[in-house]
Amino acid sequence: MDLQMLTDLYEFSMANGYFATLPHERQARFDVFYRRVPDNGSFVVAAGLQQVVEQVNNWHFSPENIEYLKSLKQFSPEFLDYLSQAKNRCFIKALPEGTPVFPREPILSICGPLIEAQLLETFVLNIVNHQSLIATKSWQINHAAQGRPIMEFGARRAQGPDAATFGARAAIIGGCTSTSNLQAASRFNIPAAGTMAHAWVESFPDELSAFQAWAKVYPDKVSLLVDTYDVLKSGVPNAIRVFKQVRAQGHEPVGIRIDSGDISQLAIAARKMLDDAGFKDAKITASNALDAHVVKSLLDEGAPIDNFGIGERLITSSSSPVLSGVYKLAEEKVNNQWVPTIKVSDSREKITIPGNKQVYRIYDNDHPEQAVADVIALTDETLQAPLKVVNSNPQATNANKVLVNFTAQPLLQDCLTPEGPQKIESDVFKIQQHAKEAIGQLPEATKRLVNPDRYPVYLTAKLAKLQEELIARADFAAQD
Amino acid sequence: MDLQMLTDLYEFSMANGYFATLPHERQARFDVFYRRVPDNGSFVVAAGLQQVVEQVNNWHFSPENIEYLKSLKQFSPEFLDYLSQAKNRCFIKALPEGTPVFPREPILSICGPLIEAQLLETFVLNIVNHQSLIATKSWQINHAAQGRPIMEFGARRAQGPDAATFGARAAIIGGCTSTSNLQAASRFNIPAAGTMAHAWVESFPDELSAFQAWAKVYPDKVSLLVDTYDVLKSGVPNAIRVFKQVRAQGHEPVGIRIDSGDISQLAIAARKMLDDAGFKDAKITASNALDAHVVKSLLDEGAPIDNFGIGERLITSSSSPVLSGVYKLAEEKVNNQWVPTIKVSDSREKITIPGNKQVYRIYDNDHPEQAVADVIALTDETLQAPLKVVNSNPQATNANKVLVNFTAQPLLQDCLTPEGPQKIESDVFKIQQHAKEAIGQLPEATKRLVNPDRYPVYLTAKLAKLQEELIARADFAAQD
C-alpha cells in the first residue's frame, strides 16, 4: 500500500508554510535516531530500511489525495499543484538492516528539498520504529534461547495486519527461523511453520482418533498438540501410541507441542515418557506466553525443550512495546551553504547532534573481531589515531577520551537517490546473518539481557565542539 | 489489502486434513472471545467488525496464492482445487462495534463449513484483537480526560502502517475527537488535527520569526508549539507577541502546545501569562507521553489543560499492548445434527462455553437505563423471570443467582451471510456515540480505571448444565 498519506497533518501544514515563506528549493537533512532502548537493553537491531526505500522511491500523490488535501481548505492552490507533480528527490543513507545501533546514532539520514523531506517523516518513523522494535525483541528472545530454533507464531495477536507481516520479517532479522504467517512467509521467502490447533483435536470423537487422523494425512509430519485434555494422562500417551503406528509404517515422528500448564514440569515428564517409549529423537516444542526471561528460566531449570513457538510477546514486544525513534533536522542549505542545526530543549537528553554525519564502529587493532566503541563524526572528517572524542551520552562522567590503535568502519551507506534505490540486501536470512555477525562483535557485557553494560558512543571533538557552539547560539536565539 | 494469506500455516494444514478425513460439508461454529481485559479493566470496547466483514465477504485465493500453497508440498491437489474455487459461505453474528463486552462473551460468532471457517481464524483475531485493544485504551484515556477533547497523534509510533490507520479509527470509537494521520482521516472521515513541529521553529533564524511566519500563512490557525527552546522564557512570551499582532489584524489566536518538561507546572505558569496578556480564550494543549493515569494526575493537580494530544501510549496501548482474544469451536453439525463442543484444559479459566449462543444485557425494570448484568444463553432459550443463572467466572463465589424484574436486550446481530454484508454501522462517530451510550449504562464502579468492580456475566442454568456435561464427557474422552 502507498503510504504518502500516512502522514501527520502538521507535516503538510509546515510544508505549505515553507512553500509560502522559504525558497522552494531550500535543502535539508533529517536524521532518524532514538534515545532509549526498549526493555532497558543497550542496543536496537535496525530494521525497516527495505520498506522505507520502496515507499520513498514510490512517493507521489494521486488525484484523490490532492482532492482530499484540497478539502481541508488550508493549503494554497500552488502548493497542491506542486504536490500533484511531486516525485522523490531525496537521498537516503542508512545502516544496513540488522546492524546493532546505539542511542543517538543516526539509523538513517534523509537529505533533499526541505518541503519534501518533511513530508516523509511520519511513515519513515512508523516503519523504522516498528520493525526495529520487533527485530530487537526477537534478538533478545533468541539470545535467551541459546541457539534453539524459534518459530514466530504471533499473527493473531499482532497490532493489525501489517504488524503481523512486517513483524514476522523483523522477527527473522532478529534470529527466528520460521513464521506461521503465510502472508509473511510467501512475501519474504521465510519457511512456514506450525502443525495443529486444539480445534483439530476437538473435531474428532476423541484425542486418539484426532492424532490418528493427522498421522494418516501427514505421515511424515507427525507433530502432535498434546494439551487439549490432559498432557500427561492423555496427550503424551496417545501421541506415543500414534508414534508407534507411524514408525511401524516406516516414518519417524516429529514430536509434540505443549501450549499450557507448567511447561517446565510437563516437558521433563513428557521427555521421560517419550524416551522410555523409544522416541528419543521426538522433539518437544513449547509455546504459550513465552518471552526472553521465561525462555531463560525454562532453560535454567533444565526443561528439555527443543524448539520454541513464540506469539504475542514477540510480535508486539509486549514488555516494552514502543521504540521512540525521532526525525530531527540536522542541517539546512541556506544561501547555497550547508548550515548545521540543533534542537535544544528543557531536557538535556533531547538535544540533537547537528550536521551531516557518519557513524563508525571502532575495532581494537589488537582484537580486530571486537568492536569497542562507536564514534559519530562529521562526514568531512577522517578518523586518525590519536583521536580525541567526547562521550555522546549527556549523563556520562569521564566524558573525554583519546582513541588509539583502532580501525574505524563506516556504517551509514547510500541506499536511495532520486534516480532510484541503490543495491541493498533484501534477502531476510542474509540480513539475519549480518545481524548475527555484527552483534557477535559487541562485548558480551553489552549483550547481557539484564542490566547490560553501556557501550560507549563518542562524538569526535570537532562534532562535540559544533554541538556546544550551537547550543550557545540557540540560547541566544531564545533570548532574542 | 486482501488478508486470506494472513493465516497461520496450521489452519491450512488442518483444513487440508479435514478435507481428507471428514465430510467436506461438515458445518462448524467458532466464537471469538477473550478472557482478560487489558490494564486490569473490567470490559473491552468491541471494534474491528467492519474490516472483518469486508475481509470475510471478499475471501478468495488468487492463482499466486494457490501456487505458493502448492510449493509447500503438503496439500492435496483436490484441496488446492477446492481453495481456488472458494468464496465466502460463512455467516457472522457480532456485537455492534463500540459495545462494551466482558470476559468469555462472544464478540463475534462465525458459522459455516468447518474447513472454511477454520481458515478465517488468524486474520479475524488479528483485526478484532487489535482494534478492540485500541478502542478500549482510548475509552480509558477519554474517561480520565473528563470530556476534554483528545487528538490521536500516534502514527509515527504505531506498530506498522495498519496499526496507525486502523488504530486511529479505533481511537475515535473509544472517544477521541480527531487524528493527525491523514490516511486514517481521509479513509474514515475523521477530522484531521495538528499544527507545527519543532522542525518549523528550527527552520527560521529564531523562534519569533518562526511564529510570525506561521501567523502570516495561517492567520486564523495560530496554534504555536512553545517548547523548542524554553517554554516560559522564550516560547510563551514570543507566542504572546505574535498573538497581539494577529489580534491587531482581526484574528483570534487558537493557543499553544507544550510537548516537554513538567506539563503541569508549565501549563499553570503559561495560563497565567496568557491570561495576564489578555488571551483568556487561548487554549493550552498538552502532549508528550500521556496515558490515562498521567491525564488524571494532571487534571487532579488542576493543570489548566484544554486539549490533549496523545501518541504512543494510546496507539500501542503501551501499558497493556495485547488483547488475547481467541477463536474457539462452539458446535459442529454431525450427521445433520448440531452438536455443542467444548475445549477443556489444565486451566479451568481456559474452558470454553459450548453451543450457539446469544448475549443479553440485563436491565433492572425499576432503573431501565441501568445495565446490571449480562446473561449468555443458548439461542433456543427465551429469557423469562424468574431466571436461574450461574456466574460465568470460574473464580466467582456465590455462583448461583435468580434474576427477576428485568428486561433482556440481545446484543449479537447478524452481520454477514454468504449473500453479502448486512447493514452495519460504518460511520465511526455514530459508533463512538453507541459506545458512549452503552458504556453510560454500566455501573460507575465497573467503569473505574483502577480496581473496577467486576460486572456479573451469567450463564443460563441450561447452558451451565450443558457445559458441565461436556466437561464430564471430555474427561471420559481423554481417558478413553
Short mmCIF file of N, CA, C and O in Angstrom, two decimals, chain A residues 385-425:
data_model
loop_
_atom_site.label_atom_id
_atom_site.label_comp_id
_atom_site.label_asym_id
_atom_site.label_seq_id
_atom_site.Cartn_x
_atom_site.Cartn_y
_atom_site.Cartn_z
N ALA A 385 44.22 8.02 14.53
CA ALA A 385 44.73 7.95 15.90
C ALA A 385 45.90 8.92 16.06
O ALA A 385 46.68 9.07 15.10
N PRO A 386 46.11 9.56 17.21
CA PRO A 386 45.21 9.55 18.35
C PRO A 386 43.98 10.43 18.08
O PRO A 386 44.12 11.53 17.56
N LEU A 387 42.78 9.91 18.43
CA LEU A 387 41.53 10.61 18.11
C LEU A 387 40.87 11.10 19.41
O LEU A 387 40.49 10.29 20.26
N LYS A 388 40.75 12.41 19.52
CA LYS A 388 40.07 12.97 20.69
C LYS A 388 38.56 12.88 20.50
O LYS A 388 38.02 13.33 19.48
N VAL A 389 37.91 12.28 21.49
CA VAL A 389 36.45 12.10 21.39
C VAL A 389 35.80 12.48 22.72
O VAL A 389 36.47 12.58 23.75
N VAL A 390 34.47 12.67 22.65
CA VAL A 390 33.69 13.08 23.81
C VAL A 390 32.49 12.15 23.89
O VAL A 390 31.86 11.88 22.85
N ASN A 391 32.15 11.64 25.06
CA ASN A 391 31.02 10.72 25.16
C ASN A 391 29.74 11.41 24.72
O ASN A 391 29.47 12.56 25.09
N SER A 392 28.95 10.73 23.90
CA SER A 392 27.71 11.32 23.37
C SER A 392 26.60 11.31 24.40
O SER A 392 25.57 11.96 24.23
N ASN A 393 26.76 10.52 25.46
CA ASN A 393 25.70 10.40 26.46
C ASN A 393 25.81 11.56 27.44
O ASN A 393 26.82 11.70 28.12
N PRO A 394 24.79 12.42 27.48
CA PRO A 394 24.90 13.60 28.35
C PRO A 394 25.03 13.23 29.83
O PRO A 394 25.48 14.04 30.61
N GLN A 395 24.65 11.98 30.19
CA GLN A 395 24.79 11.56 31.58
C GLN A 395 26.19 10.98 31.89
O GLN A 395 26.47 10.67 33.04
N ALA A 396 27.02 10.81 30.89
CA ALA A 396 28.30 10.12 31.12
C ALA A 396 29.25 10.99 31.94
O ALA A 396 29.32 12.20 31.77
N THR A 397 29.98 10.33 32.86
CA THR A 397 31.10 11.00 33.51
C THR A 397 32.35 10.61 32.72
O THR A 397 32.29 9.77 31.82
N ASN A 398 33.50 11.19 33.03
CA ASN A 398 34.72 10.94 32.24
C ASN A 398 34.42 11.08 30.76
O ASN A 398 34.64 10.18 29.97
N ALA A 399 33.87 12.21 30.39
CA ALA A 399 33.34 12.37 29.05
C ALA A 399 34.43 12.36 27.97
O ALA A 399 34.18 11.91 26.85
N ASN A 400 35.64 12.82 28.28
CA ASN A 400 36.68 12.94 27.25
C ASN A 400 37.57 11.70 27.19
O ASN A 400 37.86 11.09 28.21
N LYS A 401 38.02 11.40 26.00
CA LYS A 401 38.80 10.17 25.81
C LYS A 401 39.64 10.34 24.55
O LYS A 401 39.27 11.08 23.63
N VAL A 402 40.77 9.65 24.51
CA VAL A 402 41.58 9.63 23.28
C VAL A 402 41.66 8.18 22.80
O VAL A 402 42.05 7.29 23.55
N LEU A 403 41.26 7.95 21.56
CA LEU A 403 41.29 6.59 21.00
C LEU A 403 42.58 6.40 20.21
O LEU A 403 42.97 7.27 19.41
N VAL A 404 43.23 5.26 20.44
CA VAL A 404 44.46 4.94 19.70
C VAL A 404 44.38 3.51 19.16
O VAL A 404 43.54 2.72 19.62
N ASN A 405 45.21 3.19 18.21
CA ASN A 405 45.38 1.82 17.73
C ASN A 405 44.05 1.16 17.33
O ASN A 405 43.71 0.07 17.74
N PHE A 406 43.28 1.87 16.49
CA PHE A 406 41.96 1.36 16.14
C PHE A 406 41.78 1.33 14.63
O PHE A 406 42.52 1.98 13.87
N THR A 407 40.79 0.57 14.22
CA THR A 407 40.31 0.63 12.84
C THR A 407 38.85 1.08 12.90
O THR A 407 38.09 0.59 13.75
N ALA A 408 38.47 2.01 12.05
CA ALA A 408 37.12 2.58 12.07
C ALA A 408 36.37 2.15 10.82
O ALA A 408 36.82 2.40 9.69
N GLN A 409 35.22 1.50 11.03
CA GLN A 409 34.43 1.07 9.89
C GLN A 409 33.19 1.95 9.75
O GLN A 409 32.36 2.01 10.68
N PRO A 410 33.02 2.64 8.64
CA PRO A 410 31.82 3.48 8.48
C PRO A 410 30.57 2.61 8.30
O PRO A 410 30.61 1.60 7.59
N LEU A 411 29.48 3.00 8.94
CA LEU A 411 28.27 2.16 8.91
C LEU A 411 27.17 2.68 7.99
O LEU A 411 26.40 1.89 7.44
N LEU A 412 27.04 3.98 7.87
CA LEU A 412 25.95 4.52 7.03
C LEU A 412 26.31 4.36 5.56
O LEU A 412 27.40 4.75 5.14
N GLN A 413 25.38 3.79 4.79
CA GLN A 413 25.63 3.55 3.37
C GLN A 413 24.54 4.21 2.52
O GLN A 413 23.39 4.30 2.95
N ASP A 414 24.90 4.62 1.34
CA ASP A 414 23.91 5.21 0.43
C ASP A 414 22.90 4.16 -0.01
O ASP A 414 23.28 3.08 -0.45
N CYS A 415 21.63 4.47 0.12
CA CYS A 415 20.57 3.48 -0.18
C CYS A 415 19.60 3.94 -1.24
O CYS A 415 18.95 3.13 -1.89
N LEU A 416 19.40 5.25 -1.37
CA LEU A 416 18.42 5.75 -2.32
C LEU A 416 18.89 7.11 -2.83
O LEU A 416 19.36 7.94 -2.06
N THR A 417 18.73 7.29 -4.14
CA THR A 417 18.94 8.61 -4.73
C THR A 417 17.68 8.92 -5.53
O THR A 417 16.81 8.05 -5.70
N PRO A 418 17.54 10.15 -6.02
CA PRO A 418 16.36 10.45 -6.84
C PRO A 418 16.27 9.54 -8.07
O PRO A 418 15.19 9.35 -8.63
N GLU A 419 17.40 8.98 -8.49
CA GLU A 419 17.37 8.06 -9.65
C GLU A 419 16.83 6.69 -9.28
O GLU A 419 16.44 5.94 -10.16
N GLY A 420 16.85 6.35 -8.01
CA GLY A 420 16.29 5.05 -7.61
C GLY A 420 17.12 4.42 -6.51
O GLY A 420 18.11 4.98 -6.05
N PRO A 421 16.67 3.23 -6.08
CA PRO A 421 17.35 2.56 -4.96
C PRO A 421 18.74 2.09 -5.36
O PRO A 421 18.97 1.69 -6.49
N GLN A 422 19.66 2.17 -4.41
CA GLN A 422 20.95 1.51 -4.55
C GLN A 422 20.75 0.05 -4.19
O GLN A 422 19.71 -0.34 -3.67
N LYS A 423 21.76 -0.75 -4.43
CA LYS A 423 21.65 -2.16 -4.06
C LYS A 423 21.68 -2.27 -2.54
O LYS A 423 22.66 -1.90 -1.90
N ILE A 424 20.58 -2.74 -1.97
CA ILE A 424 20.61 -3.05 -0.53
C ILE A 424 20.16 -4.50 -0.38
O ILE A 424 19.45 -5.04 -1.23
N GLU A 425 20.60 -5.11 0.71
CA GLU A 425 20.30 -6.53 0.91
C GLU A 425 18.80 -6.70 1.13
O GLU A 425 18.21 -6.04 1.99
#
